[in-house]
CSV table of C-alpha atoms and ligand atoms in Angstrom, one decimal:
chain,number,residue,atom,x,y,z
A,16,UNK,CA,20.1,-16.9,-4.4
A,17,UNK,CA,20.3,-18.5,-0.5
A,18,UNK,CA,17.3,-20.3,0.6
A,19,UNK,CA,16.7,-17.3,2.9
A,20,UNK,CA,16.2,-15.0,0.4
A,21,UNK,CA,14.0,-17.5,-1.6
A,22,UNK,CA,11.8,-18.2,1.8
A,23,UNK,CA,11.6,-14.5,2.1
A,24,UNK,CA,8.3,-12.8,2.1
A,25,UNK,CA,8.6,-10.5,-0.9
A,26,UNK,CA,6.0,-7.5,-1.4
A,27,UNK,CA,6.0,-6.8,-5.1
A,28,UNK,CA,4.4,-3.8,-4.1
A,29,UNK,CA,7.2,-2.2,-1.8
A,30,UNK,CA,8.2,0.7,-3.6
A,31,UNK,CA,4.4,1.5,-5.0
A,32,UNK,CA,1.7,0.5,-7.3
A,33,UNK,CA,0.3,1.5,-10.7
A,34,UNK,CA,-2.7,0.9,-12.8
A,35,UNK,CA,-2.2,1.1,-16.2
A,36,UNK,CA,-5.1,-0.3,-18.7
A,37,UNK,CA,-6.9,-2.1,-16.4
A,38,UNK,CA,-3.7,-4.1,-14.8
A,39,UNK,CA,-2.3,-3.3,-11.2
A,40,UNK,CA,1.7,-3.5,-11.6
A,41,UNK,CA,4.8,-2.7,-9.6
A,42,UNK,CA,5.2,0.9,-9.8
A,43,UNK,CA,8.9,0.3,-11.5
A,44,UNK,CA,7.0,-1.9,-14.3
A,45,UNK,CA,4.4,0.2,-14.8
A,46,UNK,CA,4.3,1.6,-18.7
A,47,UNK,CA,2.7,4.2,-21.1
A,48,UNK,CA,2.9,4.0,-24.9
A,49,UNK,CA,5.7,6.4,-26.5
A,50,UNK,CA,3.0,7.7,-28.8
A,51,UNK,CA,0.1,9.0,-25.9
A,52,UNK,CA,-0.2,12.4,-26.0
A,53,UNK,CA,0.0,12.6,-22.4
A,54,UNK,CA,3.3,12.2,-22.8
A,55,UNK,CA,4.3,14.3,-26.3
A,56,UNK,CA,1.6,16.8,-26.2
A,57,UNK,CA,1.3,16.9,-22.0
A,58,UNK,CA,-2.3,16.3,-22.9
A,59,UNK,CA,-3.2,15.4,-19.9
A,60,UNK,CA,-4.6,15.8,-16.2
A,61,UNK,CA,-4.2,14.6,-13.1
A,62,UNK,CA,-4.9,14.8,-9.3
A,63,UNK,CA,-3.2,14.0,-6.6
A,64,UNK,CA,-4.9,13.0,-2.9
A,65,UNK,CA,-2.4,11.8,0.0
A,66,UNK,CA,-3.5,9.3,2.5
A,67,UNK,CA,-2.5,9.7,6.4
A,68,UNK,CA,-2.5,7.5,9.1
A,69,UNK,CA,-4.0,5.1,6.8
A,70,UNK,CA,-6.9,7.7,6.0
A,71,UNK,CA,-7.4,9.4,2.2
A,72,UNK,CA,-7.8,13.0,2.7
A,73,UNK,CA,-10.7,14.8,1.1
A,74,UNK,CA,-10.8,12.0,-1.7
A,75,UNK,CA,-14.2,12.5,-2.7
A,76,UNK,CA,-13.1,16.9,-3.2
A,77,UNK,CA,-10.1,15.4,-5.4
A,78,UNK,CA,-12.3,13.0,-7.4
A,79,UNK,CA,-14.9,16.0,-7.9
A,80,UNK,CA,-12.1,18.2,-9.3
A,81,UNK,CA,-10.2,16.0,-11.2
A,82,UNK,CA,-13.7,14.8,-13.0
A,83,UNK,CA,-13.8,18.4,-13.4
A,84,UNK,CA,-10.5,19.0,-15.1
A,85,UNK,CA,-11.2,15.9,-17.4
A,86,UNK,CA,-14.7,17.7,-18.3
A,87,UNK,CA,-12.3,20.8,-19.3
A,88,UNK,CA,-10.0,19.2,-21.2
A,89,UNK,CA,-13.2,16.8,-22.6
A,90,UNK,CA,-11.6,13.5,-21.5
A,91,UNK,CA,-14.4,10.8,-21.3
A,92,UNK,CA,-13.7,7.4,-19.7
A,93,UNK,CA,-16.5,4.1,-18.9
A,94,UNK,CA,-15.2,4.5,-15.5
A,95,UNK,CA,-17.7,5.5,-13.1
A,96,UNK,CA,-16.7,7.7,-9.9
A,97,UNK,CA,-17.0,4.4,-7.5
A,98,UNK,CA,-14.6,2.8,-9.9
A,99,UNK,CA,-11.9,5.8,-10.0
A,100,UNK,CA,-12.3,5.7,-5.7
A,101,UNK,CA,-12.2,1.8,-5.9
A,102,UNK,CA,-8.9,1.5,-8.2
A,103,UNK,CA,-7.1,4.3,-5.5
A,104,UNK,CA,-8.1,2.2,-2.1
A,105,UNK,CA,-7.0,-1.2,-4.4
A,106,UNK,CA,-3.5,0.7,-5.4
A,107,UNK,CA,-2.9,1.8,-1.8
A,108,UNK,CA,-4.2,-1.5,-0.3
A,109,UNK,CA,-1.9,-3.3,-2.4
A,110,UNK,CA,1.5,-1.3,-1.1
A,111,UNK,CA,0.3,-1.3,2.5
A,112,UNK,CA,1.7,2.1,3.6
A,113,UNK,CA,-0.2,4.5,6.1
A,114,UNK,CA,1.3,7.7,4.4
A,115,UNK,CA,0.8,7.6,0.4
A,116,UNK,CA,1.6,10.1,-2.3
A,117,UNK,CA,-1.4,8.9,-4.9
A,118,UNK,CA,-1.4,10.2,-8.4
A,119,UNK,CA,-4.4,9.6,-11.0
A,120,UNK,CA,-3.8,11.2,-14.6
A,121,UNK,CA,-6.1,11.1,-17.3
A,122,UNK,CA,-4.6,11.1,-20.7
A,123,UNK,CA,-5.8,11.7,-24.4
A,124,UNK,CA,-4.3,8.4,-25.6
A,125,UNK,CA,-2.7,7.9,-29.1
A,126,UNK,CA,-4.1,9.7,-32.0
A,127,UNK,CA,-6.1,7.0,-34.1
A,128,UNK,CA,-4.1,5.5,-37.0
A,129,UNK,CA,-3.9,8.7,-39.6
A,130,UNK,CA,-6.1,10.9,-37.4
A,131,UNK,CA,-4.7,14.4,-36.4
A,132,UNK,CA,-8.0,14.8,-34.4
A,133,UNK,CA,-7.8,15.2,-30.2
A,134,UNK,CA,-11.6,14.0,-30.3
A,135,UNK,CA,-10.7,10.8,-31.7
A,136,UNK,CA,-8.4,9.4,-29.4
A,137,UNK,CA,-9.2,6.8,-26.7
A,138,UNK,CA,-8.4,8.8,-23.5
A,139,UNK,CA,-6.2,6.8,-20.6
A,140,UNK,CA,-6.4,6.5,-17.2
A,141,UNK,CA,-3.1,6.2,-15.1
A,142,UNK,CA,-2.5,5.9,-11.6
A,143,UNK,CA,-0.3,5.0,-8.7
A,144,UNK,CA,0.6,5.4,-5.2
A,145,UNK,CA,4.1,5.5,-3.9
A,146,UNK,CA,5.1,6.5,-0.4
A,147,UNK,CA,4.2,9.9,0.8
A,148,UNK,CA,6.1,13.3,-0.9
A,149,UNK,CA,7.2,16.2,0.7
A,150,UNK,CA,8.1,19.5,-0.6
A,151,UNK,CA,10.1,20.3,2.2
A,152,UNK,CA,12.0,18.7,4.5
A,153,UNK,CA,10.9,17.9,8.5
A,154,UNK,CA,13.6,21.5,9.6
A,155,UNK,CA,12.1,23.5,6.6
A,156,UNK,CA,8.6,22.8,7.8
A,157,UNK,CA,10.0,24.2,11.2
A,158,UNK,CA,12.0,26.9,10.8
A,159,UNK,CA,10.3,27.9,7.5
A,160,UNK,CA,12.5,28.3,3.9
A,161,UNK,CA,14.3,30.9,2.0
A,162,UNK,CA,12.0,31.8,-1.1
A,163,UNK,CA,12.8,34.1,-4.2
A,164,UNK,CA,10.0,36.1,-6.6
A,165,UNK,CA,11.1,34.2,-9.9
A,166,UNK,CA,12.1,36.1,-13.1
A,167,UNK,CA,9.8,34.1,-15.0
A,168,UNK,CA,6.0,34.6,-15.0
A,169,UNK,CA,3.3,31.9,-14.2
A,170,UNK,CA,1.7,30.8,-17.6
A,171,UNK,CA,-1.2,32.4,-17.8
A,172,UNK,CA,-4.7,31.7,-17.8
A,173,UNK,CA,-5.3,33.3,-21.2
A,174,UNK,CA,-3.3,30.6,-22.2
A,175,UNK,CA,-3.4,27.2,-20.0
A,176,UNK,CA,-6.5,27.3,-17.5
A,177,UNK,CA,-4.2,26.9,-14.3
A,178,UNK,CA,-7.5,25.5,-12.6
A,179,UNK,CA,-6.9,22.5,-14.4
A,180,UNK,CA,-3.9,20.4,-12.9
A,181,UNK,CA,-1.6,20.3,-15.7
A,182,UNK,CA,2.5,19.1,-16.4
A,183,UNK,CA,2.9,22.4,-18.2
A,184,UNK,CA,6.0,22.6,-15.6
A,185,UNK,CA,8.5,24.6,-17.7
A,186,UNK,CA,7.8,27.9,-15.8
A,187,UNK,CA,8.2,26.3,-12.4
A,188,UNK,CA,11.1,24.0,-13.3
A,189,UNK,CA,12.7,27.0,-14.2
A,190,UNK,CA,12.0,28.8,-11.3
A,191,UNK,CA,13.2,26.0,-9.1
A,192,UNK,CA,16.6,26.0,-11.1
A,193,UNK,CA,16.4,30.2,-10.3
A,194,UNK,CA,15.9,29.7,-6.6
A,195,UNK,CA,18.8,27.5,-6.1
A,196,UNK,CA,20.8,29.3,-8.1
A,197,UNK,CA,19.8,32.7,-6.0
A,198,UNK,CA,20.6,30.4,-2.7
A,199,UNK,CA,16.8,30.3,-1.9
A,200,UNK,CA,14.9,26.8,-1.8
A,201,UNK,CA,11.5,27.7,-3.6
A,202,UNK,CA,10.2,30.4,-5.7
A,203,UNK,CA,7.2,32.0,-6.1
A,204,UNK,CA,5.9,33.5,-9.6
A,205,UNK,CA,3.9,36.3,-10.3
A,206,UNK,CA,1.5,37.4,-13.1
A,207,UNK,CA,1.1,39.6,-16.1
A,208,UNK,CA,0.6,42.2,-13.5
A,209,UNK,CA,2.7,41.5,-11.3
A,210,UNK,CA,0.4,40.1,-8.6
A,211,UNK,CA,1.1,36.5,-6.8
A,212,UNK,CA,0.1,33.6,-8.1
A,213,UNK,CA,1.8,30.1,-7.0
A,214,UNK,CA,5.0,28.1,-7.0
A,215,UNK,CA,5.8,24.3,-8.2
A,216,UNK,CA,3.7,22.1,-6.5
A,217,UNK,CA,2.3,24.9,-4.0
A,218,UNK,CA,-0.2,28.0,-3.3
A,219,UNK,CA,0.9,30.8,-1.4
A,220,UNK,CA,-0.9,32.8,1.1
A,221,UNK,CA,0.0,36.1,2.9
A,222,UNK,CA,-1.0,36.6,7.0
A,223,UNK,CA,-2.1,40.3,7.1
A,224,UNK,CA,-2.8,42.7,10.5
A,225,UNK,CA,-5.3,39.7,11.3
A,226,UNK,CA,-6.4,39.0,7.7
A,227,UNK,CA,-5.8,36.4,5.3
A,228,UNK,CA,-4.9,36.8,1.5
A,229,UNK,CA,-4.7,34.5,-1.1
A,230,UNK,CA,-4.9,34.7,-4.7
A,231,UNK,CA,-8.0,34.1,-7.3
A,232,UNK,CA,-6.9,33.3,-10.2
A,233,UNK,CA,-4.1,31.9,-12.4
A,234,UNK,CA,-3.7,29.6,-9.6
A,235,UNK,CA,-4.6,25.5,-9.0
A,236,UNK,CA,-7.6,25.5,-6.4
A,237,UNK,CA,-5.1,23.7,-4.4
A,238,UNK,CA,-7.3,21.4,-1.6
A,239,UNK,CA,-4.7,22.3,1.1
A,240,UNK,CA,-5.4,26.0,-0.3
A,241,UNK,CA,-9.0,25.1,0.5
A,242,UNK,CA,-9.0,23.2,4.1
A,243,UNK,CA,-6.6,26.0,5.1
A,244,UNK,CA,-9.7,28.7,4.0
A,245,UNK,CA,-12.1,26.3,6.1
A,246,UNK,CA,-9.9,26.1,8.8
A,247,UNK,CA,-9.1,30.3,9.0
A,248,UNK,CA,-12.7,30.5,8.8
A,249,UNK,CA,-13.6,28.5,11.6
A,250,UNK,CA,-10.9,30.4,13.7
A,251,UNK,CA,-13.1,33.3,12.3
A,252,UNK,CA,-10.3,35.2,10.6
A,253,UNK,CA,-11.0,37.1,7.9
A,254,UNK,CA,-10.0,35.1,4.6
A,255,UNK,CA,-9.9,37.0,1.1
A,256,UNK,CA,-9.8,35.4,-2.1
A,257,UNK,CA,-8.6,38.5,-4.5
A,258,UNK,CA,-6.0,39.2,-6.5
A,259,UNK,CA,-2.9,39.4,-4.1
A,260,UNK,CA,-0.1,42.6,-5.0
A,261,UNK,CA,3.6,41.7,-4.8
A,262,UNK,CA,3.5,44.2,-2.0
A,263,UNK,CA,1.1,42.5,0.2
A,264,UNK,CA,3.4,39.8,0.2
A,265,UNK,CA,6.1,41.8,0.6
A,266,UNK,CA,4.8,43.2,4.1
A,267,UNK,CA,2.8,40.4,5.3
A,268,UNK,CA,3.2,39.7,8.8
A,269,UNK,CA,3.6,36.0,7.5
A,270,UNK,CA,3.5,34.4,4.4
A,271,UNK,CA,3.6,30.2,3.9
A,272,UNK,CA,2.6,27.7,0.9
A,273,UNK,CA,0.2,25.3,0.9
A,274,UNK,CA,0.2,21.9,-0.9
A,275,UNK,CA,-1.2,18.5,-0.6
A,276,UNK,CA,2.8,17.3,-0.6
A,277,UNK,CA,3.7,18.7,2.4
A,278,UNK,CA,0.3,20.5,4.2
A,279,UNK,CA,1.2,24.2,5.4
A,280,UNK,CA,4.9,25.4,4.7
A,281,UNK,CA,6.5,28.6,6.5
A,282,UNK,CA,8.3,31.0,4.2
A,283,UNK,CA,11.2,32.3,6.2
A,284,UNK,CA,12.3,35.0,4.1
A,285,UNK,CA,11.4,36.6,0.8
A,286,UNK,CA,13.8,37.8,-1.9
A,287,UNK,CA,16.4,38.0,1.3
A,288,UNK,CA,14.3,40.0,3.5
A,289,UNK,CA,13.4,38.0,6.6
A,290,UNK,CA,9.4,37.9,7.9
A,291,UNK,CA,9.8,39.4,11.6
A,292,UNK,CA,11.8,37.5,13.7
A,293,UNK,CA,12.7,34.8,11.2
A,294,UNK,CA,11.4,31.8,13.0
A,295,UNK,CA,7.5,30.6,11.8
A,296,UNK,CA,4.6,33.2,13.0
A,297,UNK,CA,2.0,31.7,15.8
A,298,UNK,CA,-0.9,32.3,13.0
A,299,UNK,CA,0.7,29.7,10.1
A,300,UNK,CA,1.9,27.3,13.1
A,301,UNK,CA,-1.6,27.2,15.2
A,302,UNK,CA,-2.8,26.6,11.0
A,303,UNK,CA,-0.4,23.6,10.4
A,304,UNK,CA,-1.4,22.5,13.5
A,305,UNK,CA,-5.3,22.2,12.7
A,306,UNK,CA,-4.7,20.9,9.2
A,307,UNK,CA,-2.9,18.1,10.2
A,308,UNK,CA,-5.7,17.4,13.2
A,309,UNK,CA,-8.5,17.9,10.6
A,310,UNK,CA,-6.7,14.0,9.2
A,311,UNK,CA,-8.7,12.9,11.8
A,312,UNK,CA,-11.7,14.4,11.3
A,313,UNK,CA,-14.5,12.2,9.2
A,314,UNK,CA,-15.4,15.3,7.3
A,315,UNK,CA,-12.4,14.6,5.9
A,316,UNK,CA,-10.4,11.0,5.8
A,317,UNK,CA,-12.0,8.3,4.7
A,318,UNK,CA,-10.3,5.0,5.9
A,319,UNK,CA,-8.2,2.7,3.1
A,320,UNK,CA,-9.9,-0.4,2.2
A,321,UNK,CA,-6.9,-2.4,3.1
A,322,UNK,CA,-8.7,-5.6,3.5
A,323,UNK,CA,-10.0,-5.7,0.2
A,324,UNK,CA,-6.9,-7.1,-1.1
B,425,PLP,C1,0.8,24.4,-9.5
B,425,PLP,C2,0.2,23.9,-8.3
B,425,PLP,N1,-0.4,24.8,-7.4
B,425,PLP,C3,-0.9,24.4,-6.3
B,425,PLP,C4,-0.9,23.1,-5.8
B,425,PLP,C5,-1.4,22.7,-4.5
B,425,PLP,O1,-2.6,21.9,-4.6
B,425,PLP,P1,-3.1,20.9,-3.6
B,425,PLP,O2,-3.2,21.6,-2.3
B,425,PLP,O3,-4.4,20.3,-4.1
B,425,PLP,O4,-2.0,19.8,-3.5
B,425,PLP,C6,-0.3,22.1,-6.7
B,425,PLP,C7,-0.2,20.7,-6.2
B,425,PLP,O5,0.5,19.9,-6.9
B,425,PLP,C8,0.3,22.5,-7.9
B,425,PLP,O6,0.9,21.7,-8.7
């Protein structure tokens, strides 16, 4: 190695940081035993809050639902709230970036030495930040993407709770495979009824003769889903929370995804049938607009503790 290199300032921390049991590591070095069931079982949760600008968005909202989700799937940690907030500014304040994808999971753990018994194990808390993800790409957020109605339906909520963020993925990861095969980018998958329900990664809403439609259940409570309902009603449009029919989507004026990885997404065309003139209607741009604005606003960032590293 040159003396250069060896002089050069190296940040351990470049491509993201983990906490794994109680350690902070390099994101590439971070490690989970073969045997949690996080892993084998996906018996696990997680959450995931962004920062902007060097602002967490809404932290406190994510930290309320993923405590949630952990109540649901009766996960118990000794970490307190202030300590789960603490070990997300430390991760972030360790990499140094300004725009952060930042993931915390909670795990069952192992099952105790001969135990077959989920309430015995030692539940695990996992987290990192790396730099911020996107669904789609800068031109997709633009012009707004091709989508497909998938084949396969969303798990439902008779079977998995869908309010709790879960890596039960097989439904979507096939529907992704489906869109691309179909020439589309995303898909979106419908219930046992054949009403809407989400996509991987998103929510989905439909922009009706002035009103706004989203669906109630066998979806995430997506947070974007959420400041985009704050934000429509503020603009004092009509928001409704109910189930949503394949053919309110269908003849929406516009339809787009929301999603912490990404913010408000235009859906160009559905199924191959284009949404009016094909480029992104003035209702989801003036709502992508405000939700990136409201990362300004101290309702909702909260500034990283950079300087406590
Ligand atoms: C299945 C599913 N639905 C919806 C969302 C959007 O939720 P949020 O806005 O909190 O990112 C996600 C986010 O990852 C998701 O995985």
């Amino acid at each position: 190695m040159s003396d250069a290199a060896v002089n050069e300032p190296h940040n351990l921390y470049a491509e993201g940081a983990a906490y794994v049991d109680g350690d902070y590591v390099p994101v590439g070095e971070a490690r989970i035993p073969l045997t949690d069931l996080g892993f084998v079982r996906s018996d696990v949760t997680y959450d995931v809050v962004h920062v902007w600008n060097g602002k967490f968005f809404r932290l406190d909202d994510h930290l309320d639902r993923f405590e949630t989700s952990c109540e649901k799937m009766r996960f118990s940690f000794e970490h307190t709230r202030d300590d789960l907030a603490a070990m997300l500014h430390q991760l972030v304040a360790l990499t140094g970036f300004t725009d952060s994808y930042v993931n915390i999971s909670a795990s069952r753990g192992s099952f105790a030495p001969g135990s077959r018994d989920p309430l015995l194990c030692r539940n695990k808390i996992y987290a990192f930040a790396v730099p911020f993800v996107w669904i789609t790409r800068q031109d997709e957020q633009e012009e707004g993407v091709d989508a497909i109605i998938s084949s396969t339906q969303r798990i439902p909520m008779a079977s998995m709770d869908q309010t709790v963020k879960n890596y039960h993925w097989a439904d979507l990861t096939s529907s992704i495979i489906e869109a691309n095969e179909r020439g589309a980018r995303l898909p979106i998958l419908l219930d046992e009824n054949g009403n809407v329900t989400e996509g991987p990664g998103f929510n989905v809403f439909a922009y009706c003769n002035g009103k706004l439609y989203t669906p109630d259940t066998g979806v995430l409570h997506g947070m974007t889903r959420r400041t985009v309902l704050e934000l429509a009603g503020k603009q004092n449009v009509e928001t409704l929370v109910e189930p949503v029919p394949l053919a309110t989507l269908k003849n929406a004026d516009e339809v787009f995804l929301s999603s912490t990885a990404g913010g408000v997404m235009p859906i160009r065309s559905l199924d191959g049938e284009t949404f009016g003139d094909g480029a992104p209607g003035p209702f989801t741009t003036r709502m992508r607009q405000l939700y990136w604005e409201a990362h300004d606003d101290p309702e909702y960032a909260e500034p990283v503790r950079y300087a406590a590293v």
